[in-house]
CSV table of C-alpha atoms and ligand atoms in Angstrom, one decimal:
chain,number,residue,atom,x,y,z
A,1,MET,CA,61.5,6.8,39.4
A,2,LYS,CA,61.7,3.1,39.9
A,3,ASP,CA,63.2,1.5,42.3
A,4,PHE,CA,65.6,-0.4,40.1
A,5,ILE,CA,66.9,-1.1,36.6
A,6,ILE,CA,68.3,-5.1,36.3
A,7,VAL,CA,71.2,-5.1,33.1
A,8,GLY,CA,71.1,-8.9,32.4
A,9,GLY,CA,68.3,-11.2,32.1
A,10,GLY,CA,70.2,-14.8,32.7
A,11,LEU,CA,69.8,-17.1,36.1
A,12,ALA,CA,70.9,-14.0,38.1
A,13,GLY,CA,69.1,-11.4,36.9
A,14,ILE,CA,65.1,-13.2,37.0
A,15,SER,CA,65.7,-14.4,40.1
A,16,PHE,CA,66.1,-10.4,41.1
A,17,ALA,CA,63.1,-9.0,39.2
A,18,GLU,CA,61.5,-11.9,40.9
A,19,THR,CA,62.4,-10.4,44.0
A,20,CYS,CA,61.4,-6.8,43.5
A,21,ILE,CA,57.9,-8.0,42.4
A,22,LEU,CA,58.1,-10.5,45.8
A,23,ASN,CA,58.8,-7.3,47.5
A,24,ASN,CA,56.6,-5.0,45.8
A,25,LYS,CA,59.1,-2.6,43.5
A,26,SER,CA,59.4,-1.8,41.0
A,27,PHE,CA,62.4,-2.1,38.3
A,28,MET,CA,63.2,-2.6,34.5
A,29,LEU,CA,65.4,-5.4,33.1
A,30,ILE,CA,67.5,-4.3,30.0
A,31,SER,CA,69.1,-7.2,29.1
A,32,ASP,CA,70.7,-9.0,25.3
A,33,ASP,CA,71.7,-12.2,24.3
A,34,SER,CA,75.2,-11.3,24.3
A,35,HIS,CA,75.2,-14.3,26.5
A,36,ASN,CA,73.7,-17.4,27.1
A,37,SER,CA,74.9,-19.7,30.3
A,38,SER,CA,71.8,-20.0,31.6
A,39,ILE,CA,69.8,-21.0,29.1
A,40,VAL,CA,72.8,-23.6,27.9
A,41,ALA,CA,72.8,-24.9,31.3
A,42,ALA,CA,71.5,-28.7,32.3
A,43,GLY,CA,69.7,-26.9,34.9
A,44,LEU,CA,69.9,-29.3,37.7
A,45,TYR,CA,70.1,-29.1,41.3
A,46,ASN,CA,71.6,-30.7,43.5
A,47,PRO,CA,73.3,-29.7,46.8
A,48,VAL,CA,75.5,-32.6,46.8
A,49,ILE,CA,79.0,-32.3,45.3
A,50,LEU,CA,79.5,-36.0,44.4
A,51,LYS,CA,82.9,-36.2,43.0
A,52,ARG,CA,83.9,-34.8,47.1
A,53,PHE,CA,81.1,-36.3,48.8
A,54,SER,CA,81.1,-32.7,50.3
A,55,LEU,CA,78.0,-30.5,50.8
A,56,PRO,CA,78.8,-26.8,49.3
A,57,GLN,CA,77.9,-24.8,52.1
A,58,ASP,CA,74.6,-23.3,53.1
A,59,SER,CA,73.2,-25.5,50.1
A,60,LYS,CA,70.4,-26.8,52.1
A,61,LEU,CA,70.0,-23.3,52.8
A,62,HIS,CA,69.7,-22.4,49.2
A,63,LEU,CA,67.9,-25.7,48.3
A,64,ASP,CA,65.0,-24.8,50.6
A,65,TYR,CA,65.1,-21.5,49.6
A,66,MET,CA,64.3,-22.1,45.4
A,67,LYS,CA,61.7,-24.7,46.1
A,68,PRO,CA,58.9,-21.8,46.5
A,69,PHE,CA,60.7,-19.4,44.8
A,70,TYR,CA,60.8,-22.2,41.0
A,71,LYS,CA,56.7,-23.1,42.5
A,72,ASN,CA,55.8,-19.2,43.2
A,73,VAL,CA,57.4,-18.7,39.4
A,74,GLU,CA,55.8,-21.2,38.3
A,75,GLN,CA,52.6,-19.3,39.0
A,76,ARG,CA,53.0,-16.2,38.1
A,77,ILE,CA,54.3,-17.4,34.5
A,78,GLY,CA,51.8,-20.4,34.4
A,79,ALA,CA,53.9,-23.0,33.4
A,80,GLN,CA,56.1,-25.6,34.7
A,81,VAL,CA,59.6,-25.0,35.6
A,82,ASP,CA,60.8,-27.5,38.1
A,83,PHE,CA,61.4,-30.8,37.6
A,84,PRO,CA,61.5,-33.2,40.4
A,85,LEU,CA,64.0,-36.0,39.7
A,86,PRO,CA,66.4,-38.8,41.3
A,87,ILE,CA,70.3,-38.4,40.6
A,88,TYR,CA,71.7,-41.3,40.7
A,89,ARG,CA,74.8,-41.8,41.3
A,90,LYS,CA,76.6,-44.7,39.3
A,91,PHE,CA,79.4,-45.9,41.0
A,92,ALA,CA,82.3,-47.3,39.3
A,93,SER,CA,83.3,-49.7,42.2
A,94,ILE,CA,83.0,-51.6,45.8
A,95,GLU,CA,85.0,-48.2,47.3
A,96,GLU,CA,82.8,-46.0,45.8
A,97,GLN,CA,79.9,-47.7,47.0
A,98,ASN,CA,81.7,-47.9,50.5
A,99,MET,CA,83.2,-44.6,50.4
A,100,TRP,CA,79.0,-43.0,50.0
A,101,PHE,CA,78.0,-45.2,53.2
A,102,GLU,CA,81.3,-43.0,54.5
A,103,ALA,CA,79.7,-40.3,53.7
A,104,MET,CA,76.9,-41.0,55.3
A,105,ASP,CA,77.6,-40.5,58.6
A,106,LYS,CA,78.6,-37.3,58.2
A,107,PRO,CA,75.4,-35.6,59.8
A,108,SER,CA,75.5,-32.7,57.4
A,109,LEU,CA,74.9,-35.4,54.0
A,110,GLU,CA,73.1,-37.4,56.0
A,111,PRO,CA,69.6,-36.1,54.5
A,112,PHE,CA,70.7,-36.2,50.8
A,113,LEU,CA,72.2,-39.6,51.1
A,114,SER,CA,70.0,-42.4,50.4
A,115,LYS,CA,70.4,-45.0,53.4
A,116,HIS,CA,69.4,-48.4,50.6
A,117,ILE,CA,72.1,-49.2,47.7
A,118,MET,CA,69.5,-48.8,44.2
A,119,SER,CA,69.7,-52.6,42.8
A,120,LYS,CA,67.1,-51.4,39.5
A,121,LYS,CA,68.7,-52.3,35.8
A,122,TYR,CA,68.3,-50.3,33.3
A,123,GLU,CA,69.1,-52.7,30.3
A,124,TYR,CA,71.4,-50.2,28.1
A,125,LEU,CA,73.1,-48.6,31.6
A,126,PRO,CA,75.6,-51.1,32.7
A,127,SER,CA,76.6,-50.8,36.1
A,128,PRO,CA,77.6,-53.8,37.5
A,129,PHE,CA,78.6,-52.0,41.1
A,130,ASN,CA,74.7,-50.6,41.1
A,131,PHE,CA,73.4,-47.2,42.4
A,132,GLY,CA,73.1,-44.4,45.1
A,133,GLU,CA,70.7,-42.1,45.2
A,134,VAL,CA,70.9,-38.1,45.6
A,135,LEU,CA,67.4,-36.9,47.4
A,136,GLY,CA,66.0,-33.6,46.9
A,137,THR,CA,67.4,-33.6,43.5
A,138,GLY,CA,66.2,-32.3,40.3
A,139,TYR,CA,66.2,-29.7,37.6
A,140,VAL,CA,64.9,-26.7,36.4
A,141,ASP,CA,64.4,-26.4,32.5
A,142,THR,CA,66.2,-22.8,32.5
A,143,ALA,CA,65.8,-22.6,28.6
A,144,SER,CA,61.5,-22.7,29.1
A,145,LEU,CA,62.9,-20.9,32.8
A,146,LEU,CA,63.4,-17.5,30.4
A,147,THR,CA,61.7,-17.8,27.2
A,148,ASN,CA,58.0,-17.7,29.6
A,149,TYR,CA,60.1,-14.7,32.0
A,150,CYS,CA,60.8,-12.5,29.5
A,151,ASN,CA,57.8,-13.0,28.3
A,152,TYR,CA,55.0,-12.5,31.3
A,153,LEU,CA,58.0,-9.4,31.9
A,154,ASN,CA,57.0,-7.9,28.8
A,155,SER,CA,53.7,-8.3,29.5
A,156,ILE,CA,54.0,-5.8,32.8
A,157,GLY,CA,56.4,-3.1,30.6
A,158,GLY,CA,59.3,-4.9,33.1
A,159,LEU,CA,61.9,-5.8,29.6
A,160,MET,CA,64.2,-3.6,27.3
A,161,ARG,CA,65.6,-6.0,25.2
A,162,GLU,CA,68.6,-3.7,24.5
A,163,CYS,CA,73.0,-3.9,24.5
A,164,PHE,CA,73.3,-2.0,27.6
A,165,ASN,CA,75.4,1.0,26.6
A,166,TYR,CA,77.2,1.3,30.1
A,167,GLU,CA,78.6,5.2,28.5
A,168,GLU,CA,74.6,6.3,28.9
A,169,LEU,CA,74.9,5.5,32.3
A,170,VAL,CA,74.6,8.9,35.3
A,171,VAL,CA,75.3,7.9,38.4
A,172,SER,CA,73.9,10.3,41.0
A,173,ASP,CA,73.9,10.5,44.9
A,174,ASP,CA,70.7,9.2,45.2
A,175,HIS,CA,69.7,7.7,42.0
A,176,VAL,CA,71.1,7.0,38.9
A,177,SER,CA,69.4,6.7,35.2
A,178,TYR,CA,69.6,5.5,31.8
A,179,LYS,CA,68.7,6.8,29.1
A,180,ASP,CA,64.6,7.9,30.1
A,181,ILE,CA,65.0,5.6,33.0
A,182,THR,CA,66.2,6.5,36.2
A,183,ALA,CA,65.9,4.6,39.1
A,184,ARG,CA,66.9,4.3,42.7
A,185,HIS,CA,69.9,1.6,42.6
A,186,ILE,CA,71.5,-0.5,39.1
A,187,ILE,CA,72.0,-4.1,39.5
A,188,PHE,CA,74.9,-5.3,37.4
A,189,ALA,CA,73.4,-9.6,36.6
A,190,GLU,CA,75.8,-9.8,33.3
A,191,GLY,CA,77.3,-13.8,33.5
A,192,PHE,CA,80.5,-14.1,32.3
A,193,GLY,CA,79.5,-10.1,30.6
A,194,LEU,CA,80.7,-8.4,33.2
A,195,HIS,CA,84.0,-8.3,31.5
A,196,ALA,CA,82.5,-5.4,29.7
A,197,ASN,CA,81.4,-3.2,32.8
A,198,PRO,CA,83.7,-0.4,33.5
A,199,TYR,CA,82.4,-0.7,37.2
A,200,PHE,CA,82.9,-3.6,38.3
A,201,ASN,CA,85.5,-5.3,35.4
A,202,TYR,CA,88.6,-5.3,38.5
A,203,LEU,CA,87.6,-8.4,39.5
A,204,PRO,CA,88.7,-11.7,38.9
A,205,LEU,CA,85.7,-13.9,36.9
A,206,ASP,CA,87.7,-16.7,35.3
A,207,GLY,CA,84.8,-18.1,32.9
A,208,THR,CA,84.3,-21.6,32.3
A,209,LYS,CA,83.3,-23.0,29.3
A,210,GLY,CA,81.0,-25.9,29.6
A,211,GLU,CA,79.3,-27.5,26.5
A,212,LEU,CA,76.5,-30.8,26.1
A,213,LEU,CA,75.2,-33.0,24.0
A,214,ILE,CA,71.4,-33.5,23.1
A,215,ILE,CA,71.3,-36.9,21.8
A,216,HIS,CA,68.2,-39.3,20.8
A,217,ALA,CA,68.3,-42.4,22.0
A,218,LEU,CA,65.4,-44.2,21.4
A,219,ASP,CA,65.5,-47.9,23.6
A,220,LEU,CA,67.6,-46.3,26.5
A,221,LYS,CA,64.3,-45.2,28.4
A,222,LEU,CA,65.9,-43.7,31.4
A,223,ASP,CA,63.8,-42.5,34.1
A,224,VAL,CA,65.9,-41.1,36.9
A,225,ALA,CA,69.2,-38.2,35.9
A,226,VAL,CA,73.1,-40.5,36.1
A,227,ASN,CA,75.9,-39.0,36.9
A,228,SER,CA,79.1,-40.8,36.4
A,229,GLY,CA,81.6,-38.0,35.6
A,230,VAL,CA,79.2,-36.5,33.6
A,231,PHE,CA,75.6,-36.3,33.7
A,232,ILE,CA,72.4,-37.9,31.7
A,233,LEU,CA,69.9,-36.4,31.7
A,234,PRO,CA,66.4,-37.1,30.5
A,235,LEU,CA,64.1,-34.6,29.1
A,236,GLY,CA,61.1,-36.9,28.0
A,237,ASN,CA,60.6,-38.1,24.2
A,238,ASP,CA,63.4,-40.3,24.3
A,239,LEU,CA,65.5,-37.0,24.0
A,240,TYR,CA,68.5,-36.9,26.8
A,241,LYS,CA,71.0,-33.9,28.1
A,242,VAL,CA,74.8,-35.3,28.3
A,243,GLY,CA,77.8,-33.1,29.9
A,244,ALA,CA,79.1,-31.2,30.7
A,245,THR,CA,82.5,-30.8,29.3
A,246,TYR,CA,85.1,-27.7,32.2
A,247,GLU,CA,87.4,-25.5,30.1
A,248,TRP,CA,89.1,-23.1,31.1
A,249,TYR,CA,91.2,-21.4,29.0
A,250,ASP,CA,89.4,-21.2,25.7
A,251,LYS,CA,86.2,-18.4,26.4
A,252,THR,CA,84.6,-18.4,23.0
A,253,ALA,CA,81.0,-19.7,23.5
A,254,THR,CA,81.0,-21.7,20.5
A,255,THR,CA,81.0,-25.4,20.8
A,256,THR,CA,84.1,-27.3,19.3
A,257,GLU,CA,84.4,-30.4,17.6
A,258,ALA,CA,87.4,-31.0,20.9
A,259,GLY,CA,84.5,-30.9,23.4
A,260,ARG,CA,82.0,-33.0,21.2
A,261,GLN,CA,84.1,-36.0,21.4
A,262,GLU,CA,85.2,-35.9,25.1
A,263,LEU,CA,81.7,-36.0,25.7
A,264,LEU,CA,80.9,-38.7,22.9
A,265,GLU,CA,83.6,-40.8,24.5
A,266,LYS,CA,81.5,-40.6,28.0
A,267,VAL,CA,78.4,-41.3,26.6
A,268,SER,CA,79.9,-44.6,24.9
A,269,GLU,CA,81.2,-45.8,28.1
A,270,LEU,CA,78.2,-45.6,30.0
A,271,ILE,CA,75.7,-46.4,27.6
A,272,THR,CA,75.0,-49.2,24.8
A,273,CYS,CA,72.6,-49.0,22.5
A,274,ASP,CA,71.9,-46.6,19.7
A,275,TYR,CA,72.4,-42.4,19.8
A,276,MET,CA,71.7,-39.6,18.0
A,277,VAL,CA,73.3,-36.4,18.0
A,278,VAL,CA,70.6,-33.6,18.2
A,279,ASN,CA,72.1,-30.8,19.3
A,280,HIS,CA,75.3,-29.0,20.6
A,281,LEU,CA,75.1,-26.8,23.3
A,282,ALA,CA,78.4,-24.0,24.6
A,283,GLY,CA,78.4,-20.7,27.5
A,284,ILE,CA,80.5,-20.0,29.8
A,285,ARG,CA,79.7,-20.6,33.1
A,286,PRO,CA,80.8,-16.8,35.3
A,287,THR,CA,83.2,-18.4,38.0
A,288,VAL,CA,85.2,-17.2,40.2
A,289,LYS,CA,88.4,-19.2,41.4
A,290,ASP,CA,87.4,-18.9,44.9
A,291,ARG,CA,84.1,-21.2,43.7
A,292,LYS,CA,82.1,-18.5,45.4
A,293,SER,CA,79.4,-15.8,44.3
A,294,LEU,CA,80.7,-11.9,43.7
A,295,ILE,CA,77.6,-10.1,45.3
A,296,GLY,CA,77.2,-6.5,46.6
A,297,THR,CA,77.5,-3.0,46.1
A,298,HIS,CA,80.4,-1.1,44.5
A,299,HIS,CA,83.4,0.6,46.6
A,300,LYS,CA,82.5,3.9,45.9
A,301,TYR,CA,79.0,4.1,44.4
A,302,LYS,CA,76.8,3.5,46.8
A,303,ASN,CA,73.3,3.0,44.4
A,304,VAL,CA,75.8,0.4,42.2
A,305,HIS,CA,75.3,-3.0,42.6
A,306,LEU,CA,76.2,-6.8,41.5
A,307,LEU,CA,75.0,-10.6,41.5
A,308,ASN,CA,77.3,-12.3,39.5
A,309,GLY,CA,79.7,-15.9,39.6
A,310,LEU,CA,76.2,-17.8,40.5
A,311,GLY,CA,79.3,-20.6,38.8
A,312,THR,CA,78.1,-23.4,38.0
A,313,ARG,CA,75.2,-23.7,40.3
A,314,GLY,CA,73.3,-21.0,38.8
A,315,VAL,CA,69.7,-22.9,39.3
A,316,MET,CA,70.3,-22.8,43.7
A,317,LEU,CA,72.5,-19.6,44.2
A,318,GLY,CA,70.5,-17.3,42.0
A,319,PRO,CA,66.7,-17.4,44.1
A,320,TYR,CA,69.1,-16.9,48.1
A,321,MET,CA,71.8,-14.2,46.7
A,322,ALA,CA,69.0,-12.2,45.0
A,323,LYS,CA,67.5,-11.8,48.7
A,324,LEU,CA,70.4,-11.8,49.7
A,325,LEU,CA,71.8,-9.1,47.8
A,326,TYR,CA,68.2,-7.0,48.0
A,327,GLU,CA,68.0,-7.4,51.9
A,328,SER,CA,71.4,-5.8,52.1
A,329,ILE,CA,70.7,-2.5,49.9
A,330,GLU,CA,66.9,-2.3,51.5
A,331,ASN,CA,67.6,-3.4,54.7
A,332,GLY,CA,71.0,-2.9,55.6
A,333,ALA,CA,71.6,-7.2,56.2
A,334,VAL,CA,75.6,-7.5,56.0
A,335,ILE,CA,76.7,-9.8,53.1
A,336,PRO,CA,78.5,-13.0,54.5
A,337,ARG,CA,82.3,-11.8,53.8
A,338,GLU,CA,82.9,-15.0,51.8
A,339,ILE,CA,80.5,-13.9,48.5
A,340,ASN,CA,80.6,-10.3,49.4
A,341,LEU,CA,82.9,-8.5,46.8
A,342,ASN,CA,84.9,-6.4,48.8
A,343,ARG,CA,87.0,-9.6,49.2
A,344,PHE,CA,88.8,-9.5,46.5
A,345,LYS,CA,90.7,-5.3,46.1
A,346,VAL,CA,89.5,-2.5,43.8
B,1,FAD,C1,77.3,-26.6,29.4
B,1,FAD,C2,76.5,-25.4,31.2
B,1,FAD,C3,75.8,-26.6,32.3
B,1,FAD,C4,75.3,-25.5,32.9
B,1,FAD,N1,74.6,-27.0,33.9
B,1,FAD,C5,74.3,-26.3,34.5
B,1,FAD,C6,73.2,-27.3,35.8
B,1,FAD,O1,73.1,-28.3,35.4
B,1,FAD,N2,73.3,-26.5,37.1
B,1,FAD,C7,73.0,-24.8,37.9
B,1,FAD,O2,73.1,-24.7,38.2
B,1,FAD,N3,74.0,-24.1,36.1
B,1,FAD,C8,74.4,-24.8,35.3
B,1,FAD,N4,75.3,-24.5,34.5
B,1,FAD,C9,75.3,-22.5,35.5
B,1,FAD,C10,74.4,-21.8,34.8
B,1,FAD,O3,74.4,-20.9,33.5
B,1,FAD,C11,74.8,-20.1,35.5
B,1,FAD,O4,75.6,-20.9,36.6
B,1,FAD,C12,74.0,-19.0,34.9
B,1,FAD,O5,73.0,-19.4,33.7
B,1,FAD,C13,74.4,-17.6,35.3
B,1,FAD,O6,73.4,-17.2,35.4
B,1,FAD,P1,73.6,-15.4,35.3
B,1,FAD,O7,72.4,-15.2,35.0
B,1,FAD,O8,75.4,-14.4,36.0
B,1,FAD,O9,74.7,-15.5,33.1
B,1,FAD,P2,74.2,-15.9,32.0
B,1,FAD,O10,72.8,-17.2,32.1
B,1,FAD,O11,75.5,-15.7,31.2
B,1,FAD,O12,73.2,-14.5,31.8
B,1,FAD,C14,73.7,-13.5,31.7
B,1,FAD,C15,72.7,-12.7,30.7
B,1,FAD,O13,72.7,-11.1,30.8
B,1,FAD,C16,72.8,-10.3,29.5
B,1,FAD,N5,74.1,-9.6,29.0
B,1,FAD,C17,75.3,-9.1,29.1
B,1,FAD,N6,76.0,-8.4,29.0
B,1,FAD,C18,74.8,-7.8,29.1
B,1,FAD,C19,75.0,-5.8,28.6
B,1,FAD,N7,75.9,-4.8,27.8
B,1,FAD,N8,73.9,-5.2,28.4
B,1,FAD,C20,72.9,-5.9,27.9
B,1,FAD,N9,72.4,-7.5,28.5
B,1,FAD,C21,73.5,-8.0,28.6
B,1,FAD,C22,73.2,-11.6,28.3
B,1,FAD,O14,72.9,-11.4,27.5
B,1,FAD,C23,72.6,-12.2,29.2
B,1,FAD,O15,71.9,-12.8,29.0
B,1,FAD,C24,76.2,-24.3,33.5
B,1,FAD,C25,76.7,-23.7,32.4
B,1,FAD,C26,76.5,-24.3,31.4
B,1,FAD,C27,77.9,-23.6,30.5
C-alpha cells in the first residue's frame, strides 16, 4: 500500500510529491495534460503586490519556505529552475515614486522595497520617473521544472500519465483504491480541472484566464524584469515573456485575438524597439473569489484531500500549501480557516 495517490502534475501536485519525498512517504502521481496553468505561467515570484503596494498574508513565510524547497528540487532533478532576478517597478509619475517611499515606511514591506530609486537607463524602455526595485524576487522556469520533475518521477516509478477516472476510485474507511493502486490517502490537485471532480466540485473555484506572449527583441537588452501594468521578463537569447491578461468570463484555455491585441498595445507603450511575437500562450489560473488557497480534507471522507486555489501565485504558494496540507494529514496540524476548504458550505 502506498501512502498517497496524487492527482494532478502541476505546481500543486509536484509540490505535494516533493513533500512526500522529503518525509520518506511513498506515492503515485497521476496526471494528464488537460490543464496547463503551471506550464504557461511566467513563474515570477514577488512577495509584494505592486498594484496596491501591499504584502499578501504570510508572503515572507511562503518566500522563505519556497527558496530551499526549489533548491532541493534542483538537486534532485539536476537542473536549475529558480532564477533570482530583480523586478523593477516602472514609475508612471512623481506621485507613484512618493507612494513607493510611503510603502517603504510600513515595517512589513520595508525588507522588500529598495530604498534607492533606480535610475538605470534602458535605451528602448524609457522611464523618465525611474524605477523602484523589489527585493527577493525572481522566476521559476515552470516548464523546465515540470518536465524534469515528471522525468524524475518516471525514473522512480512514481508517475502514471492518464486522465484520472473518478468512477474508478473506491474510498474505504482506512484506505482508497484506484485500479490496482491502494493508498492511505488521495490528494486532488487538478487546478481548474477541479470542476470535473465529484468530491469537490461544489467549491467556488472561479478560474481566471491569462494570456501571455513570448517576443524576440534583439535591441532591448533588458537584464531585469520590469513591471508596469504588464511585466516583461527576460528569458535569455533576446527572448522575453510579456503578460499577462486577466479575463474572468471566458473559461477556455485557448489564445484569443483580443488577448494578443491587449498585450501588443501594452508592450508598445513600454518598449520602443522592434520586436517579433514568437509564441502566444493561454491558461486558466485556479482562482477563488476571496483570493485564498483551497486546501483541506473532505467533509465526509477523512482520506480524501484537496490542494488547489493557488490562484495567481502558484510558485510561491505551492510548496507551503503542500506542507500545511501534509502536516494536517500526518500530524493533525490545524489548517488556518482562511485557506481551509471548510470555509465554504457543501
Ligand atoms: C498566463 C498565466 C501567467 C501566470 N503567471 C504566474 C506567475 O508569474 N507566477 C506565479 O506564481 N503563478 C503564475 N500563474 C499562476 C499559476 O500558473 C498557478 O497558480 C498554478 O500553475 C496552479 O497550479 P495547479 O497545479 O493548481 O494547476 P495546473 O497547473 O492547472 O495543474 C493541474 C494538473 O492536473 C491535471 N489534471 C486535471 N484534471 C485531471 C484528471 N482528471 N486526471 C489527471 N490529471 C488531471 C492537469 O492536466 C494539470 O497537469 C500564471 C498563470 C497563467 C495562466
